[in-house]
Short mmCIF file of C-alpha atoms and ligand atoms in Angstrom, two decimals:
data_model
loop_
_atom_site.label_atom_id
_atom_site.label_comp_id
_atom_site.label_asym_id
_atom_site.label_seq_id
_atom_site.Cartn_x
_atom_site.Cartn_y
_atom_site.Cartn_z
CA MET A 78 161.04 70.44 158.96
CA LYS A 79 160.42 74.00 158.02
CA SER A 80 161.00 72.81 154.00
CA LEU A 81 159.07 69.71 154.88
CA VAL A 82 156.06 72.17 155.63
CA ALA A 83 156.15 74.14 152.87
CA LEU A 84 156.52 71.08 150.80
CA VAL A 85 153.32 69.96 152.26
CA LEU A 86 151.79 73.12 151.77
CA LEU A 87 153.22 73.20 148.24
CA GLY A 88 151.49 69.99 147.68
CA GLN A 89 148.14 70.88 149.11
CA ILE A 90 148.40 73.67 146.78
CA LEU A 91 149.36 71.68 143.54
CA GLY A 92 146.29 69.13 144.64
CA SER A 93 143.75 71.38 144.60
CA ILE A 94 144.56 72.58 140.80
CA THR A 95 145.28 69.71 139.59
CA THR A 96 142.66 66.72 139.41
CA SER A 97 144.84 64.28 141.48
CA PRO A 98 147.24 65.12 144.55
CA PRO A 99 150.69 65.46 143.28
CA PHE A 100 152.58 61.93 145.34
CA PRO A 101 149.48 59.09 145.36
CA PRO A 102 148.84 58.33 149.21
CA LEU A 103 149.54 55.17 150.56
CA ASN A 104 145.62 53.94 150.17
CA THR A 105 146.10 54.65 146.70
CA ARG A 106 145.02 51.96 144.33
CA LEU A 107 146.33 51.18 140.79
CA PRO A 108 144.30 48.31 139.66
CA ALA A 109 145.39 47.52 135.84
CA CYS A 110 143.89 49.65 133.16
CA ASP A 111 141.91 46.74 131.46
CA ASP A 112 140.71 45.45 134.78
CA PRO A 113 137.13 45.00 134.28
CA GLU A 114 135.94 47.44 137.34
CA VAL A 115 138.26 49.89 135.25
CA GLU A 116 136.82 49.19 132.29
CA HIS A 117 133.08 49.51 133.79
CA ALA A 118 134.30 53.19 134.92
CA ALA A 119 135.56 54.16 131.59
CA ALA A 120 132.64 52.96 129.35
CA PHE A 121 130.32 55.08 131.65
CA ALA A 122 132.81 58.37 130.86
CA VAL A 123 132.42 57.31 127.17
CA HIS A 124 128.95 57.58 127.62
CA HIS A 125 128.75 60.38 129.75
CA ILE A 126 130.86 62.34 126.85
CA ASN A 127 129.00 61.55 124.09
CA THR A 128 125.53 62.51 125.59
CA HIS A 129 127.10 65.27 126.52
CA THR A 130 128.90 66.25 123.63
CA LEU A 131 127.48 69.91 121.35
CA HIS A 132 129.97 69.02 118.42
CA GLY A 133 130.71 66.82 115.77
CA TYR A 134 131.16 63.04 116.53
CA LYS A 135 130.32 60.53 119.19
CA ILE A 136 133.93 58.86 120.28
CA ALA A 137 134.47 55.22 121.09
CA LEU A 138 137.27 54.05 123.68
CA ASN A 139 140.73 52.77 122.30
CA ARG A 140 142.73 52.63 125.22
CA ILE A 141 142.79 53.24 129.21
CA GLU A 142 146.07 54.89 129.74
CA SER A 143 146.04 55.43 133.23
CA VAL A 144 144.09 55.24 136.31
CA LYS A 145 144.31 55.90 139.82
CA VAL A 146 141.54 55.18 142.78
CA LEU A 147 141.30 56.81 146.05
CA PRO A 148 138.87 56.80 148.86
CA ARG A 149 136.86 59.28 149.03
CA ARG A 150 135.47 59.81 153.09
CA PRO A 151 132.94 58.98 154.23
CA LYS A 152 132.69 56.44 151.35
CA GLY A 153 132.82 55.99 148.16
CA ASP A 154 135.75 55.83 145.55
CA MET A 155 137.04 58.84 143.42
CA TYR A 156 138.75 57.33 139.77
CA TYR A 157 141.03 59.46 137.74
CA LEU A 158 141.25 58.04 134.30
CA GLU A 159 143.23 59.08 130.94
CA MET A 160 141.43 57.64 128.18
CA ASP A 161 142.49 57.46 124.79
CA LEU A 162 139.65 57.75 122.41
CA LEU A 163 138.35 57.69 118.26
CA GLU A 164 136.08 59.56 116.26
CA THR A 165 133.26 57.35 115.13
CA THR A 166 131.03 57.95 112.16
CA CYS A 167 127.99 58.78 113.82
CA HIS A 168 127.42 62.64 114.36
CA VAL A 169 126.68 63.41 117.85
CA LEU A 170 122.73 64.43 116.79
CA ASP A 171 122.21 60.52 115.39
CA PRO A 172 120.25 58.71 117.94
CA LEU A 173 122.11 55.76 117.11
CA PRO A 174 123.77 54.22 120.33
CA ALA A 175 127.48 54.75 120.25
CA ALA A 176 128.31 51.03 120.56
CA ASN A 177 126.78 50.48 117.10
CA CYS A 178 128.60 53.28 115.62
CA THR A 179 131.63 52.57 113.36
CA VAL A 180 135.10 53.89 114.21
CA ARG A 181 136.73 56.02 111.62
CA SER A 182 139.35 54.37 109.87
CA LYS A 183 143.09 55.60 109.41
CA MET A 184 142.31 55.67 105.36
CA GLU A 185 139.43 58.30 105.85
CA HIS A 186 142.01 60.42 108.04
CA ALA A 187 141.23 59.09 112.29
CA VAL A 188 140.69 61.42 114.76
CA GLU A 189 141.84 60.91 118.27
CA ALA A 190 140.64 62.75 121.56
CA ASP A 191 142.86 62.15 125.00
CA CYS A 192 140.51 62.77 127.87
CA ASP A 193 141.19 63.07 131.28
CA VAL A 194 137.98 62.03 133.76
CA LYS A 195 137.31 62.30 137.18
CA LEU A 196 134.32 59.80 138.48
CA LEU A 197 132.75 59.38 141.85
CA SER A 198 131.85 55.69 142.39
CA LEU A 199 129.28 55.54 145.39
CA ASP A 200 127.23 52.63 146.15
CA GLY A 201 127.83 51.22 142.82
CA ASN A 202 126.71 54.06 140.50
CA PHE A 203 129.34 56.11 139.13
CA LYS A 204 129.12 60.02 138.53
CA VAL A 205 131.38 62.33 136.15
CA LEU A 206 132.81 65.22 137.99
CA SER A 207 135.03 66.68 135.44
CA THR A 208 136.17 65.95 131.68
CA LYS A 209 139.16 67.56 129.90
CA CYS A 210 138.68 66.10 126.40
CA HIS A 211 141.42 67.48 123.77
CA SER A 212 141.06 66.30 120.01
CA SER A 213 143.33 66.26 117.00
CA PRO A 214 143.43 64.40 113.73
CA ASP A 215 146.18 61.85 112.90
CA SER A 216 149.14 63.04 111.63
CA ALA A 217 149.37 63.64 107.55
CA GLU A 218 152.74 61.69 107.51
CA ASP A 219 150.65 58.70 109.39
CA LEU A 220 147.62 59.11 106.80
CA ARG A 221 150.37 59.25 103.77
CA LYS A 222 151.98 56.06 104.99
CA ILE A 223 149.07 53.63 104.82
CA CYS A 224 147.11 56.09 101.92
CA PRO A 225 149.92 57.60 99.81
CA ASP A 226 146.47 58.86 97.89
CA CYS A 227 144.52 59.98 100.59
CA THR A 228 144.00 63.66 101.43
CA PRO A 229 144.10 64.96 104.57
CA ILE A 230 141.19 66.67 105.96
CA SER A 231 140.67 70.39 105.13
CA LYS A 232 140.20 73.45 107.80
CA LEU A 233 136.10 73.44 108.57
CA ASN A 234 136.34 77.23 107.43
CA ASP A 235 138.23 76.36 104.37
CA ILE A 236 136.53 78.30 101.35
CA GLY A 237 136.23 75.54 99.19
CA VAL A 238 134.72 73.40 101.69
CA VAL A 239 131.98 75.71 102.79
CA ASN A 240 130.84 76.42 99.66
CA ALA A 241 130.66 72.57 98.61
CA VAL A 242 128.65 72.67 101.92
CA ASP A 243 126.38 75.25 100.34
CA VAL A 244 126.09 73.66 97.08
CA ALA A 245 124.94 70.24 98.55
CA LEU A 246 122.53 71.96 100.78
CA SER A 247 120.86 73.87 98.14
CA GLU A 248 120.67 70.48 96.22
CA PHE A 249 118.72 68.69 99.35
CA ASN A 250 116.65 71.63 99.39
CA ALA A 251 115.99 72.17 95.77
CA ARG A 252 114.64 68.35 95.77
CA ASN A 253 110.96 67.77 95.74
CA ASP A 254 110.69 65.41 98.63
CA THR A 255 111.80 67.57 101.25
CA ASN A 256 108.87 69.43 103.10
CA HIS A 257 111.07 71.49 104.81
CA TYR A 258 113.58 73.80 103.76
CA TYR A 259 116.43 73.10 106.10
CA LYS A 260 119.64 75.57 107.69
CA LEU A 261 123.09 74.54 108.24
CA LEU A 262 124.23 73.83 112.08
CA GLU A 263 127.75 73.00 111.51
CA ILE A 264 130.34 71.51 109.09
CA SER A 265 131.64 68.51 110.70
CA ARG A 266 134.27 67.22 108.39
CA GLY A 267 135.82 68.20 104.92
CA LYS A 268 137.74 67.31 102.39
CA HIS A 269 139.30 67.71 98.93
CA THR A 270 140.39 65.59 96.25
CA HIS A 271 142.20 66.11 93.07
CA LEU A 272 141.36 63.24 90.89
CA PRO A 273 138.18 64.01 90.17
CA PRO A 274 138.57 67.38 91.61
CA ALA A 275 135.87 67.31 93.93
CA SER A 276 135.13 68.00 97.85
CA HIS A 277 133.79 65.76 100.15
CA VAL A 278 131.86 67.32 103.10
CA GLU A 279 129.99 65.91 106.31
CA PHE A 280 127.42 68.67 108.14
CA ALA A 281 124.43 68.51 110.53
CA ILE A 282 121.43 70.37 109.46
CA VAL A 283 118.19 71.58 111.05
CA ALA A 284 114.54 71.94 109.86
CA THR A 285 112.49 75.28 109.66
CA ASN A 286 108.94 75.79 109.41
CA CYS A 287 109.62 76.56 105.80
CA THR A 288 108.82 74.88 102.43
CA ALA A 289 111.41 75.67 99.88
CA GLN A 290 109.11 77.67 98.01
CA GLU A 291 108.50 79.58 101.49
CA ALA A 292 112.00 80.15 102.10
CA LYS A 293 112.60 81.74 98.56
CA ASP A 294 109.98 84.24 99.43
CA HIS A 295 110.21 85.05 102.93
CA ILE A 296 113.45 83.72 104.39
CA GLU A 297 112.85 85.77 107.58
CA ASP A 298 109.79 84.17 108.17
CA CYS A 299 111.12 80.72 108.63
CA HIS A 300 111.93 79.60 112.27
CA LEU A 301 113.07 76.40 113.65
CA GLY A 302 111.45 74.60 116.59
CA THR A 303 112.04 74.86 119.93
CA GLY A 304 112.84 72.64 122.59
CA GLU A 305 112.26 68.80 121.59
CA HIS A 306 110.51 70.06 118.21
CA VAL A 307 113.94 70.41 116.51
CA HIS A 308 114.21 67.95 113.62
CA PHE A 309 117.83 67.50 112.88
CA GLY A 310 119.67 65.71 110.16
CA PHE A 311 123.18 64.81 108.92
CA CYS A 312 124.26 65.11 105.56
CA LYS A 313 127.46 63.44 103.65
CA ALA A 314 128.01 65.12 100.40
CA THR A 315 130.54 64.60 97.24
CA ILE A 316 130.48 68.13 95.01
CA PHE A 317 132.49 68.24 92.18
CA ASP A 318 134.52 71.19 91.27
CA ARG A 319 132.24 73.59 89.29
CA THR A 320 135.04 74.99 87.15
CA VAL A 321 136.41 71.73 85.60
CA ALA A 322 133.57 68.99 85.89
CA GLY A 323 130.36 69.39 83.94
CA PRO A 324 129.14 71.89 81.58
CA ALA A 325 129.66 75.56 82.95
CA ASP A 326 125.67 76.44 82.81
CA ALA A 327 124.51 73.17 84.86
CA LYS A 328 123.46 74.46 88.46
CA PHE A 329 124.17 70.98 89.92
CA PRO A 330 126.37 68.79 87.69
CA PRO A 331 126.05 64.90 87.39
CA GLY A 332 127.74 63.09 89.64
CA ASP A 333 127.30 65.06 92.77
CA ALA A 334 125.86 63.05 95.77
CA VAL A 335 124.08 64.43 98.25
CA ASP A 336 123.22 62.06 101.38
CA CYS A 337 121.07 63.20 103.65
CA THR A 338 119.28 61.12 107.08
CA ILE A 339 116.61 63.12 109.01
CA PHE A 340 116.95 61.93 112.34
CA ASP A 341 113.88 60.75 114.30
CA GLN A 342 113.24 63.26 116.90
CA GLN A 343 114.17 62.00 120.45
CA ALA A 344 111.80 61.65 123.33
CA GLY A 345 113.47 64.30 125.94
CA PHE A 346 116.39 64.82 123.49
CA SER A 347 116.47 68.87 123.55
CA HIS A 348 119.20 70.56 121.72
CA THR A 349 118.06 74.37 122.44
CA HIS A 350 121.66 75.10 123.63
CA LEU A 351 122.90 73.90 120.54
CA THR A 352 120.96 75.57 117.84
CA GLU A 353 121.60 78.68 119.76
CA HIS A 354 125.50 78.25 120.05
CA HIS A 355 125.25 77.92 116.20
CA LEU A 356 122.39 79.93 115.16
CA GLY A 357 122.22 82.52 117.71
CA LYS A 358 125.99 83.45 116.43
CA LYS A 359 126.74 84.38 120.02
CA ILE A 360 129.74 82.08 119.40
CA PRO A 361 132.11 81.76 116.78
CA SER A 362 132.22 77.80 115.29
CA PRO A 363 135.00 76.34 116.92
CA GLY A 364 136.01 74.91 113.83
CA VAL A 365 137.22 77.88 112.61
CA GLY A 366 140.92 77.68 111.77
CA HIS A 367 140.36 73.75 112.94
CA THR A 368 140.13 70.42 110.78
CA VAL A 369 138.26 68.84 113.91
CA LEU A 370 135.72 70.20 116.18
CA ASP A 371 137.41 69.41 119.29
CA LEU A 372 136.06 67.65 122.17
CA ILE A 373 137.05 70.72 124.51
CA HIS A 374 134.51 72.97 123.02
CA SER A 375 131.64 70.04 123.13
CA HIS A 376 130.92 70.62 126.56
CA ASN A 377 128.74 73.09 128.23
CA ASP A 378 130.93 75.54 129.44
CA THR A 379 130.50 78.83 130.10
CA HIS A 380 133.90 79.95 131.52
CA ALA A 381 136.82 80.08 129.07
CA SER A 382 138.55 77.04 130.89
CA HIS A 383 138.80 73.83 128.95
CA GLU A 384 137.49 71.78 131.93
CA SER A 385 133.80 70.82 132.37
CA HIS A 386 133.20 70.50 135.64
CA SER A 387 129.52 69.36 137.64
CA ALA A 388 128.04 71.36 139.70
CA GLU A 389 128.59 69.15 142.52
CA VAL A 390 132.59 69.00 142.12
CA ALA A 391 133.16 70.85 145.24
CA VAL A 392 131.36 68.65 147.70
CA VAL A 393 133.30 66.04 146.39
CA GLU A 394 136.78 66.82 147.06
CA VAL A 395 138.42 65.36 149.64
CA ALA A 396 141.14 66.84 152.14
CA SER A 397 144.12 65.38 150.60
CA PRO A 398 145.83 62.98 152.33
CA VAL A 399 149.15 64.34 151.59
CA VAL A 400 149.18 65.79 155.05
CA LYS A 401 149.39 62.32 157.18
CA ARG A 402 152.18 62.17 155.04
CA ALA A 403 153.85 64.71 156.86
CA VAL A 404 155.07 62.22 158.94
CA ASP A 405 156.59 59.54 157.09
CA PRO A 406 158.82 61.62 154.30
CA VAL A 407 159.72 58.37 152.48
CA PRO A 408 158.18 58.55 148.85
CA VAL A 409 156.96 54.84 149.07
CA ALA A 410 153.73 55.30 146.73
CA PRO A 411 155.56 56.78 143.81
CA ILE A 412 156.93 53.76 142.98
CA LEU A 413 153.94 51.79 142.67
CA PRO A 414 153.12 52.86 139.07
CA VAL A 415 155.77 51.12 137.96
CA LEU A 416 154.00 47.70 138.55
CA GLN A 417 150.82 48.64 137.59
CA GLN A 418 150.07 47.12 134.18
CA CYS A 419 148.86 49.86 132.55
CA PRO A 420 148.29 51.48 129.48
CA GLY A 421 145.90 48.93 128.80
CA LYS A 422 144.70 46.97 125.45
CA TYR A 423 143.87 48.77 122.12
CA HIS A 424 140.60 48.33 121.20
CA HIS A 425 140.74 49.32 118.12
CA PHE A 426 144.03 50.59 116.66
CA LYS A 427 147.22 51.96 117.25
CA ILE A 428 147.00 55.84 116.34
C1 LIG B 625 122.97 48.18 117.73
O1 LIG B 625 123.58 46.85 118.04
C2 LIG B 625 123.07 45.82 118.99
C3 LIG B 625 124.04 44.90 119.29
O2 LIG B 625 124.70 44.41 118.00
C4 LIG B 625 121.53 45.53 118.60
O3 LIG B 625 120.91 44.35 118.80
C5 LIG B 625 120.50 46.87 118.10
O4 LIG B 625 119.17 46.40 117.53
C6 LIG B 625 121.57 47.94 117.44
N1 LIG B 625 120.79 49.05 117.57
C7 LIG B 625 120.25 49.66 116.42
C8 LIG B 625 119.63 50.81 116.76
O5 LIG B 625 120.85 49.50 114.95
C1 LIG B 626 110.40 68.74 90.61
O1 LIG B 626 109.04 68.47 90.28
C2 LIG B 626 108.49 69.13 89.14
C3 LIG B 626 107.72 68.58 88.68
O2 LIG B 626 107.22 67.66 89.31
C4 LIG B 626 109.98 68.57 87.93
O3 LIG B 626 109.66 68.82 86.87
C5 LIG B 626 111.05 69.10 88.57
O4 LIG B 626 112.46 68.68 87.81
C6 LIG B 626 111.57 68.31 89.81
N1 LIG B 626 112.59 68.90 90.57
C7 LIG B 626 113.42 68.01 91.22
C8 LIG B 626 114.74 68.76 91.76
O5 LIG B 626 113.50 67.07 91.73
C1 LIG B 627 107.02 79.63 111.07
O1 LIG B 627 107.26 80.38 112.59
C2 LIG B 627 106.98 81.77 112.79
C3 LIG B 627 106.92 81.73 113.90
O2 LIG B 627 106.22 80.67 115.05
C4 LIG B 627 105.93 82.40 112.33
O3 LIG B 627 106.07 83.16 112.48
C5 LIG B 627 105.73 81.96 110.67
O4 LIG B 627 104.50 82.37 110.21
C6 LIG B 627 106.18 80.34 110.55
N1 LIG B 627 106.22 79.76 109.00
C7 LIG B 627 105.19 79.30 108.42
C8 LIG B 627 105.54 79.07 107.19
O5 LIG B 627 104.32 78.40 108.81
C1 LIG B 628 123.48 73.51 129.21
O1 LIG B 628 123.16 75.09 130.15
C2 LIG B 628 122.46 75.13 129.95
C3 LIG B 628 122.07 76.73 130.11
O2 LIG B 628 123.08 76.94 131.15
C4 LIG B 628 121.45 74.14 130.57
O3 LIG B 628 120.12 74.36 130.90
C5 LIG B 628 121.58 72.97 130.45
O4 LIG B 628 121.20 71.51 131.33
C6 LIG B 628 122.64 72.46 130.34
N1 LIG B 628 123.10 71.27 129.90
C7 LIG B 628 123.91 70.00 130.04
C8 LIG B 628 123.57 69.15 129.04
O5 LIG B 628 124.34 70.09 131.06
#
C-alpha cells in the first residue's frame, strides 16, 4: 500500500512537470491522428505558431504524430498533440497566408520541426496553452541521396554567408529605385556552391527613414519606424565569389542577383519586439552556430525555458485523474495507444 501511495505521488509529480500525466486516465480519448477533429486542432496550432514566430520561416503541417484528449473540469477538453512540420519558403514577416506558401523541397535542403502543443477546446473554440518546438535540417546524407550535387545549408554566421548578405544589401541599397536605406534584420538561410563559386542567401530587412545618400552622410541619424510603422522586406540573393568571378575592380560583378520584396504594412501588425530583438543587440542572434533559425527561439519567451506558456496556463491545469486510479492499479489505459490509428498521413513528404 505504501508503494502504491508513493507511485501515486510520483505520478502527480511527473504529471505536473511533463505536459501530460504519465498514465492516460480511463477517460482519455484517443482519436485517430487523421480524424477531422484532430486535423482541426492541428491547423489551429499551426496557425498559432506561424503568427507567434519571430524568426525564420512559416511552417506547414506534415504529419500528426500522436494525439490524446482529456476532459477538463468543469468543461472543455485538453488536446495534447505531437506534430511534424515543414519549413515553407515564406518568411514569417511575409503577409502571405501560410496556406499559400510553398513547402521547401528536399532538393533545397528541407527543414523539419517537431512540436508538442497543448490546446484547450472550450465551447467550440481552441486556445493554445503551450508549445514546445525544435527544428532541424534534413541530414546531409539524405540530401546527397536525392541530389548528389546539392550543397547543404551553411551556418547562419558562416563568414561567407555574412559577407554575401552584406554585398547583397549594399547592392539593393545602391539601386536608384530604393527611397529608403534598409538595414539587415536577420539572416535566415545561406549556402555555398562551387560550380559556379557563389553564395546563395536569404535575409530579412527593415527600412530606416533615410535615403541611401542620407545614410552615407549620417548613418547615426537613420532610425527605424516604430509600432505599425516599420517597413519589412525579404531578400533572396546569389552573390558570386569576388576572388574568382569578374574583374577584380568590379564592385558588383555581373551575374549577382538580388531580389528583394518589400512587404505592405499590415494593420495591427507590430513587430517592435522583433526589431528590438535583432537590432537592440540584447540577445545574440539565434542563428549563431546554427544552420536554421530554430522554432524554440521564436516565441516570446523571456525565461530560459524552451517551452512557451501562455499566461493562462496555470488556471486550466486540472487535478490529475491519476489519483482516482489508486483504487484500481490494473493498468488498462496504457494498452489503448496500440489500437489508436497514429501517426497520421504525410501531407507533403517523408523526411
Ligand atoms: C491564397 O490561396 C487561395 C486559394 O488558393 C486564393 O483564393 C487566395 O487568393 C490566395 N491568397 C493570396 C494572398 O495569394
Ligand atoms: C543611378 O542613376 C544615375 C543617374 O541617373 C546613374 O548614372 C547610375 O548608374 C544609377 N545607378 C544605378 C545603380 O542604377
Ligand atoms: C529619422 O528619424 C529620427 C528620429 O525620429 C530623426 O531625428 C531624423 O532626423 C530622421 N532622419 C531623416 C533623414 O528624416
Ligand atoms: C511579447 O512580449 C511583449 C513584451 O513582453 C508583449 O508586449 C507582447 O504582447 C508579446 N507578444 C506576443 C505575441 O506574445
